[in-house]
Amino acid sequence: MTKLSIEPDYSYIAENIKRVEERIARAAEKSGLGIPVNLVGVTKTIDEERISYAIKNGVSVIGENKVQEFLEKKDGIDFGDCKKHLIGHLQTNKVKKIVGQVDMIQSVDSVKLASMIGKYSAESGITTDILLQINSGNEENKFGFTADEIEERCHETAGIEGVKVCGLMCVAPICEKDSEIRNIFSNIFKKFIDIQGKNMDNIKMKYLSMGMSGDFENAILEGSNMVRVGSAIFGAREYR
Ligand SMILES: *Cc1c(COP(=O)(O)O)cnc(C)c1O
């Protein structure tokens, strides 16, 4: 008897990527801002095969939440030119392990963390691109700088060797109404533009990373140019 080997069918991932890209393009056009919007495929809990498939089918940046999970999976992923971002809360005792392994750390939520990333980066002779995480004001997503302090913290971070601030990142709360979430995104966009306009040394306010599967269109309408999309690409996550 011959054993049937059945190739797993991941075509739904390719279809989802296309659909998400279309939705991004439509929202970007509607926003009228005329800026390209970057898609980060969020791969937490997703296995190496599916991630490699997604990369082959158009995902050019992936985002992982946990250092340990990323390090365990990375050698099994066919990255090609795909960039790697860390998007989850980074504990200071994991900094050494992740520096040099990713192209950007989006979730920098304290000046101390930025200093540690800078220290290990400088020791390895590299500069790590970072985003400063801004707290949108809700309880559950407690990580990040407040809108009131973000400019001051940008200044402080700009002086740290080994890191380059490339923009802001936020995780918005779940809102009942579109108007509510758009208001939150809009306020963060204003801060982003504000800081951009000040042309601080060693600060390049290039990326505004906001918007996930449930809210990325609203985020784009309010000025996001980087969305982090997981479940709309890979389906609902199964946590082990
Ligand atoms: C999981 C996660 C996402 C993606 O969430 P989806 O709702 O699956 O799109 C985006 N950003 C962060 C920080 C996440 O942890």
CSV table of C-alpha atoms and ligand atoms in Angstrom, one decimal:
chain,number,residue,atom,x,y,z
A,1,MET,CA,0.0,0.0,0.0
A,2,THR,CA,1.3,3.4,-0.8
A,3,LYS,CA,0.8,6.1,1.7
A,4,LEU,CA,-0.9,9.2,0.4
A,5,SER,CA,1.0,12.3,1.3
A,6,ILE,CA,-1.3,15.3,1.1
A,7,GLU,CA,0.2,18.7,0.6
A,8,PRO,CA,-1.4,21.1,3.0
A,9,ASP,CA,-3.5,23.7,1.2
A,10,TYR,CA,-2.5,27.2,2.3
A,11,SER,CA,-4.1,29.0,-0.6
A,12,TYR,CA,-6.5,30.7,1.9
A,13,ILE,CA,-3.5,32.6,3.2
A,14,ALA,CA,-2.7,34.0,-0.3
A,15,GLU,CA,-6.3,34.9,-0.8
A,16,ASN,CA,-6.5,36.7,2.6
A,17,ILE,CA,-3.3,38.6,1.8
A,18,LYS,CA,-4.8,39.8,-1.5
A,19,ARG,CA,-8.0,40.8,0.2
A,20,VAL,CA,-6.2,42.7,3.0
A,21,GLU,CA,-4.0,44.5,0.4
A,22,GLU,CA,-7.1,45.5,-1.5
A,23,ARG,CA,-8.8,46.8,1.7
A,24,ILE,CA,-5.6,48.7,2.6
A,25,ALA,CA,-5.4,50.3,-0.9
A,26,ARG,CA,-9.0,51.3,-0.7
A,27,ALA,CA,-8.7,52.9,2.7
A,28,ALA,CA,-5.4,54.6,1.7
A,29,GLU,CA,-7.1,56.1,-1.3
A,30,LYS,CA,-10.1,57.3,0.8
A,31,SER,CA,-7.8,58.9,3.3
A,32,GLY,CA,-6.5,61.2,0.6
A,33,LEU,CA,-3.1,61.4,2.4
A,34,GLY,CA,-1.3,60.0,-0.6
A,35,ILE,CA,1.2,58.0,1.5
A,36,PRO,CA,2.1,54.3,1.0
A,37,VAL,CA,0.8,52.0,3.7
A,38,ASN,CA,3.1,49.2,4.9
A,39,LEU,CA,1.6,45.8,5.8
A,40,VAL,CA,3.2,43.9,8.7
A,41,GLY,CA,2.0,40.3,8.8
A,42,VAL,CA,1.6,39.3,12.4
A,43,THR,CA,2.9,35.8,12.8
A,44,LYS,CA,2.5,35.0,16.5
A,45,THR,CA,1.4,31.4,17.1
A,46,ILE,CA,1.7,30.7,13.4
A,47,ASP,CA,4.1,27.9,12.3
A,48,GLU,CA,7.1,28.3,10.1
A,49,GLU,CA,5.5,26.7,7.0
A,50,ARG,CA,2.6,29.1,7.0
A,51,ILE,CA,4.9,32.1,7.6
A,52,SER,CA,7.2,31.0,4.7
A,53,TYR,CA,4.1,30.6,2.5
A,54,ALA,CA,2.8,34.1,3.4
A,55,ILE,CA,6.2,35.6,2.6
A,56,LYS,CA,6.3,33.8,-0.8
A,57,ASN,CA,2.8,35.3,-1.4
A,58,GLY,CA,3.5,39.0,-0.8
A,59,VAL,CA,4.1,39.6,2.9
A,60,SER,CA,7.3,41.7,3.0
A,61,VAL,CA,7.5,42.4,6.8
A,62,ILE,CA,6.5,40.0,9.6
A,63,GLY,CA,5.8,41.0,13.2
A,64,GLU,CA,6.4,38.7,16.1
A,65,ASN,CA,5.4,39.3,19.7
A,66,LYS,CA,7.7,37.1,21.8
A,67,VAL,CA,11.5,36.9,21.7
A,68,GLN,CA,11.5,33.3,22.6
A,69,GLU,CA,8.9,32.2,20.1
A,70,PHE,CA,10.7,34.2,17.3
A,71,LEU,CA,14.1,32.7,18.1
A,72,GLU,CA,12.7,29.2,18.1
A,73,LYS,CA,11.0,29.6,14.7
A,74,LYS,CA,13.3,31.8,12.8
A,75,ASP,CA,15.7,29.2,11.4
A,76,GLY,CA,12.7,27.3,9.9
A,77,ILE,CA,11.4,30.3,8.0
A,78,ASP,CA,12.3,31.1,4.4
A,79,PHE,CA,12.7,34.9,4.8
A,80,GLY,CA,14.1,35.9,1.5
A,81,ASP,CA,14.0,39.7,1.6
A,82,CYS,CA,11.3,39.8,4.2
A,83,LYS,CA,11.9,42.1,7.2
A,84,LYS,CA,11.4,41.1,10.8
A,85,HIS,CA,9.9,43.3,13.4
A,86,LEU,CA,9.3,42.8,17.1
A,87,ILE,CA,5.9,44.2,18.1
A,88,GLY,CA,5.3,42.7,21.5
A,89,HIS,CA,6.3,44.0,25.0
A,90,LEU,CA,10.1,43.4,25.4
A,91,GLN,CA,11.4,42.6,28.8
A,92,THR,CA,14.8,44.1,29.6
A,93,ASN,CA,16.3,40.6,30.3
A,94,LYS,CA,15.5,39.6,26.7
A,95,VAL,CA,17.1,42.6,25.0
A,96,LYS,CA,20.5,41.0,24.5
A,97,LYS,CA,18.9,38.0,22.7
A,98,ILE,CA,16.9,40.0,20.2
A,99,VAL,CA,19.3,42.8,19.2
A,100,GLY,CA,20.7,42.1,15.8
A,101,GLN,CA,18.0,39.5,15.1
A,102,VAL,CA,15.3,41.9,13.9
A,103,ASP,CA,15.2,44.9,11.6
A,104,MET,CA,13.0,46.9,13.9
A,105,ILE,CA,11.7,46.9,17.5
A,106,GLN,CA,8.3,48.6,17.4
A,107,SER,CA,7.4,48.2,21.0
A,108,VAL,CA,9.8,50.4,22.9
A,109,ASP,CA,7.9,51.6,25.9
A,110,SER,CA,10.5,53.1,28.2
A,111,VAL,CA,13.7,55.2,27.9
A,112,LYS,CA,15.5,52.5,29.9
A,113,LEU,CA,14.5,49.9,27.4
A,114,ALA,CA,15.8,52.1,24.5
A,115,SER,CA,19.1,52.6,26.4
A,116,MET,CA,19.5,48.8,26.8
A,117,ILE,CA,18.8,48.2,23.1
A,118,GLY,CA,21.2,51.0,22.3
A,119,LYS,CA,23.9,49.5,24.5
A,120,TYR,CA,23.8,46.1,23.0
A,121,SER,CA,23.5,47.5,19.5
A,122,ALA,CA,26.5,49.7,20.0
A,123,GLU,CA,28.5,46.8,21.4
A,124,SER,CA,27.7,44.8,18.2
A,125,GLY,CA,28.5,47.8,16.0
A,126,ILE,CA,24.9,48.2,14.7
A,127,THR,CA,22.1,50.7,15.1
A,128,THR,CA,18.7,49.3,15.8
A,129,ASP,CA,15.6,51.0,14.3
A,130,ILE,CA,12.9,51.5,16.9
A,131,LEU,CA,9.4,52.9,17.3
A,132,LEU,CA,8.2,54.4,20.5
A,133,GLN,CA,5.0,52.8,21.7
A,134,ILE,CA,2.4,55.3,22.7
A,135,ASN,CA,-0.4,54.3,25.1
A,136,SER,CA,-3.7,55.1,23.6
A,137,GLY,CA,-5.1,55.6,27.1
A,138,ASN,CA,-6.8,52.4,28.0
A,139,GLU,CA,-6.2,50.1,30.9
A,140,GLU,CA,-5.5,46.7,29.2
A,141,ASN,CA,-2.8,48.0,26.9
A,142,LYS,CA,-0.8,49.6,29.8
A,143,PHE,CA,2.5,49.6,27.9
A,144,GLY,CA,3.7,52.8,26.3
A,145,PHE,CA,4.3,56.5,26.8
A,146,THR,CA,1.4,58.8,27.3
A,147,ALA,CA,0.6,61.3,24.6
A,148,ASP,CA,1.6,64.1,27.0
A,149,GLU,CA,5.1,62.8,27.6
A,150,ILE,CA,5.9,61.4,24.2
A,151,GLU,CA,7.7,64.4,22.7
A,152,GLU,CA,10.0,64.8,25.8
A,153,ARG,CA,10.8,61.0,25.6
A,154,CYS,CA,11.6,61.3,21.9
A,155,HIS,CA,14.1,64.0,22.8
A,156,GLU,CA,15.7,61.8,25.5
A,157,THR,CA,15.8,58.7,23.2
A,158,ALA,CA,17.3,60.7,20.4
A,159,GLY,CA,20.5,61.1,22.4
A,160,ILE,CA,21.0,57.3,22.9
A,161,GLU,CA,23.8,55.8,20.8
A,162,GLY,CA,22.8,52.6,19.0
A,163,VAL,CA,19.1,53.3,18.4
A,164,LYS,CA,17.3,55.3,15.8
A,165,VAL,CA,13.8,56.4,16.5
A,166,CYS,CA,11.8,55.9,13.2
A,167,GLY,CA,8.3,56.7,14.4
A,168,LEU,CA,5.5,55.7,16.8
A,169,MET,CA,3.4,52.6,17.4
A,170,CYS,CA,0.2,52.1,19.2
A,171,VAL,CA,-2.3,49.4,20.1
A,172,ALA,CA,-5.8,50.8,20.3
A,173,PRO,CA,-8.5,49.6,22.7
A,174,ILE,CA,-11.5,47.8,21.4
A,175,CYS,CA,-14.2,50.4,20.8
A,176,GLU,CA,-17.9,50.1,20.2
A,177,LYS,CA,-18.2,52.9,17.9
A,178,ASP,CA,-16.1,53.8,14.8
A,179,SER,CA,-16.1,57.5,15.9
A,180,GLU,CA,-14.5,56.6,19.2
A,181,ILE,CA,-11.6,54.7,17.7
A,182,ARG,CA,-11.1,57.2,14.9
A,183,ASN,CA,-10.8,59.9,17.5
A,184,ILE,CA,-8.1,57.9,19.3
A,185,PHE,CA,-6.1,57.3,16.1
A,186,SER,CA,-6.6,60.9,15.0
A,187,ASN,CA,-5.1,62.2,18.2
A,188,ILE,CA,-2.0,60.0,17.8
A,189,PHE,CA,-1.6,61.1,14.2
A,190,LYS,CA,-1.6,64.7,15.4
A,191,LYS,CA,1.2,63.9,17.8
A,192,PHE,CA,3.1,62.1,15.1
A,193,ILE,CA,2.8,65.1,12.7
A,194,ASP,CA,3.6,67.5,15.5
A,195,ILE,CA,6.9,65.7,16.4
A,196,GLN,CA,7.7,65.3,12.7
A,197,GLY,CA,7.4,69.0,12.2
A,198,LYS,CA,10.0,69.7,14.9
A,199,ASN,CA,12.8,68.0,12.9
A,200,MET,CA,14.6,66.8,16.0
A,201,ASP,CA,18.1,65.5,15.6
A,202,ASN,CA,18.4,61.8,15.2
A,203,ILE,CA,14.6,61.4,15.0
A,204,LYS,CA,13.0,60.3,11.8
A,205,MET,CA,9.2,60.3,12.2
A,206,LYS,CA,8.7,58.0,9.2
A,207,TYR,CA,6.4,55.3,10.4
A,208,LEU,CA,3.1,55.5,12.3
A,209,SER,CA,2.3,51.9,13.1
A,210,MET,CA,-1.4,51.6,14.1
A,211,GLY,CA,-4.2,49.4,13.1
A,212,MET,CA,-4.8,45.6,13.4
A,213,SER,CA,-7.3,43.2,11.8
A,214,GLY,CA,-10.3,44.7,13.4
A,215,ASP,CA,-9.5,48.4,12.9
A,216,PHE,CA,-6.8,48.9,10.2
A,217,GLU,CA,-9.1,50.7,7.8
A,218,ASN,CA,-10.0,53.3,10.5
A,219,ALA,CA,-6.4,53.6,11.4
A,220,ILE,CA,-5.4,54.3,7.7
A,221,LEU,CA,-8.2,56.8,7.4
A,222,GLU,CA,-6.7,58.7,10.3
A,223,GLY,CA,-3.1,58.6,9.0
A,224,SER,CA,-1.5,55.3,9.8
A,225,ASN,CA,1.1,54.2,7.3
A,226,MET,CA,1.9,50.8,8.9
A,227,VAL,CA,-0.7,48.2,9.8
A,228,ARG,CA,-0.1,45.0,11.8
A,229,VAL,CA,-2.5,42.3,10.6
A,230,GLY,CA,-2.6,38.8,12.0
A,231,SER,CA,-5.9,37.0,12.0
A,232,ALA,CA,-7.2,38.6,8.8
A,233,ILE,CA,-4.3,36.9,7.1
A,234,PHE,CA,-3.8,33.6,9.0
A,235,GLY,CA,-7.2,33.1,10.5
A,236,ALA,CA,-8.1,32.9,14.2
A,237,ARG,CA,-5.1,32.1,16.4
A,238,GLU,CA,-4.9,28.9,18.3
A,239,TYR,CA,-2.9,29.4,21.5
A,240,ARG,CA,-1.2,26.3,22.8
B,1,LIG,C1,-1.5,40.2,17.8
B,1,LIG,C2,-1.1,41.6,17.5
B,1,LIG,C3,-1.5,42.2,16.3
B,1,LIG,C4,-2.4,41.6,15.2
B,1,LIG,O1,-3.7,41.3,15.7
B,1,LIG,P1,-4.8,40.8,14.8
B,1,LIG,O2,-6.1,41.3,15.4
B,1,LIG,O3,-4.7,39.3,14.7
B,1,LIG,O4,-4.6,41.4,13.4
B,1,LIG,C5,-1.0,43.5,16.0
B,1,LIG,N1,-0.2,44.2,16.9
B,1,LIG,C6,0.1,43.6,18.1
B,1,LIG,C7,1.0,44.4,19.0
B,1,LIG,C8,-0.3,42.3,18.4
B,1,LIG,O5,0.1,41.8,19.5
